[in-house]
Amino acid sequence: MMHFKIIPENYVNKAAKCAQIALGCSRAAHQTALRGSIKLNPQIATLTPKVRAFVERSAALCEPEHVHVCDGSDAEAAALLQLMQQQGTVKPLPKYDNCWLTRTDPADVARVESRTFICSEHERDVVPIARAGQKSALGNYITPADYDKAVTDRFPGCMRGRTMYVIPFSMGPVGSPLSKIGVEVTDSPYVVYSMRVMTRMGNKVLDALRKDENFVRCLHSVGRTSNPSTTGWPCDPPRTIILHRPTDNEIISYGSGYGGNSLLGKKCFALRLGSVMARREGWLAEHMLIVGITDPEGRKRYIAAAFPSACGKTNLAMMTPSLPGYKVECVGDDIAWMKFDKNGVLRAINPENGFFGVAPGTSAGTNPVAMASVFRNTVFTNVAETSDGGVWWEGMGAAPENVVDWKGKPWSATAGTPAAHPNSRFCTPANQCPIIDDQWESAEGVPISAILFGGRRPEGVPLVVEARDWQHGVFMGATMRSEATAAAEHSGKMIMHDPFAMRPFFGYNFGDYLRHWLSMAQEGRTMPKIFHVNWFRKNEQGQFLWPGFGENARVLEWVLRRCAGAAAARDAPLGRVPAARALRTDGLAGLDLERLLSTPRDFWMNEADCIEKYFKEEVGDDLPNEMWDELNKLRKNFEQA
Ligand code: TSX
Ligand code: MN
């Protein structure tokens, strides 16, 4: 373990200056100014010059007591666990093998979109013109000046008395041409341990950096409050901020230790910065699961699928197909990085190394594969604890006696509050998944035959529709909506727009994002077929029309036979739906397939109005004309139907 002390000399005042110039390599003047004020430890010399410069500037700004460069070893992980136990951040779960429970501060339990910003010179780089100077649903813009001020106001001295950990990590298999490297500096051992699960980290990444020294700079601090936390979970909720500067390959996060706000490789890097890199370099960084499906004849194909939250994305990624002879294998459950290869085949990698899954609702019924994955080497956050040193959450099964809730208080079913926080999580190595695909770490990625978009739509939206062509498929992604628990001021559930399931994750102007997707269709490429699916349509009595879960294999079977040119489809105003008897429904009693596949005219004329309003209000002049063409086609198809 590399452990060394940085002796803080008189650079306290310099730190504030340093913050103003943030951490960019372009700001060379201050690098030299700082170097003189830090006692260099010999071990820091093993870092590449760019990493070293970043570490030095971060240390000068945050003033940690120690700096620890993570090597990724088992000994290091054991030491982190021991430290976190001493500090009261984790406790062991003796019912399982190497499993740990963390309870966060009750004010630090979720990603905070309202405090997540993208910085660029011009507002229009980040949000569409229609929202200039207003709040956009598609991202928050921050000026370079406000970005620098946010850092200066928070970071100087924020790690005093703490250890600053340096985490070299790779998004994607180390050495894959599709992978990217980051270095996260953090004062949270919980973040280090979680990054060890969710990414490839340590010495092998430092080695890779010696071949290509480019990396994304990630600076994270849990921050410090005037009234320190009594929960053993330091954080600074009133001042929490998550900043992205795509043009500088920089992410800066302050005040939250929770998942998406602090494990900066995931949403911040792989999606927000990733989407900007992907546009620049001609590929796609998407909020998609990746699965391989093998049919009874042994033919294997891969699909990628984007779903908004509460649609069961992780369940689909680990699905047990009901159709005999079919096999589903998991490549990833959350993020896909995809690029056309020289043969024109779209190849996908999962940039992650683990699953950071929502625990509530996961059971032997809904996701037996996840249940077989998570009871070893896992960090559980904000779940309930059982008296035998196990975990419990709503939707796992009958509540045992003597449950302690996520806040550490005795809980009973009559309490009226959930035992596990609704956003409680498991953080588990992907290689523990019993159906992990044998190609999941393939350097070239897996070939994608089809892309699915989905949503939770109680009304009007058919079980499955195939896009007529790529442009129509892009329109399907652009117009995705899903039922969600609405903001506090609205009661109950609303159908929210969530284009490409990327609404909180766009790193740049959504209009440009659509243009980038449209530009993917090129001569010599085998474009994946695009589909929209809806497992959640209901009848008038409010009952689901489709059994879902493993039975979704019937839809995937039709999708893959469409890709092979084998299955029959009929043209509907919305696109192509399964022809009579083309979708396998054998063994499903009482299915109202006609209704499941129907596309009611009145519903869709109203939906077209909602889409028009959304396009105008949120995208305006930045919307590619192709999207208006598709909306016109949609209306015309229904008028003529
Ligand atoms: O994950 C789900 N999937 C995808 C599975 C591969 N869920 C859970 C969503 C919450 C995150 C589903 N819920 C799915 C689904 O396909 N479908 C439904 C709706 C549903 C719920 C219960 C039943 C049927 C449908 N029960 C019975 O029919 C008995
Ligand atoms: Mn996600």
PDB file of C-alpha atoms and ligand atoms in Angstrom, residues 266-267 271 287 307 313 333-335 425 505, ligand 2:
ATOM      1  CA  LYS A 266     -20.963   6.015 -13.907  1.00  0.00           C
ATOM      2  CA  LYS A 267     -23.486   8.715 -14.823  1.00  0.00           C
ATOM      3  CA  LEU A 271     -22.976   9.157 -19.839  1.00  0.00           C
ATOM      4  CA  HIS A 287     -28.197   4.575 -20.981  1.00  0.00           C
ATOM      5  CA  PHE A 307     -35.715   2.238 -20.391  1.00  0.00           C
ATOM      6  CA  LYS A 313     -34.233  -2.596 -16.725  1.00  0.00           C
ATOM      7  CA  ASP A 333     -27.578  -3.584 -16.996  1.00  0.00           C
ATOM      8  CA  ASP A 334     -27.139   0.194 -17.307  1.00  0.00           C
ATOM      9  CA  ILE A 335     -24.729   1.695 -19.830  1.00  0.00           C
ATOM     10  CA  ARG A 425     -28.934  -0.216  -3.541  1.00  0.00           C
ATOM     11  CA  PHE A 505     -27.678  12.441 -18.580  1.00  0.00           C
TER      12      PHE A 505
HETATM   13 MN    MN B   2     -29.405   3.957 -14.917  1.00  0.00          MN
END
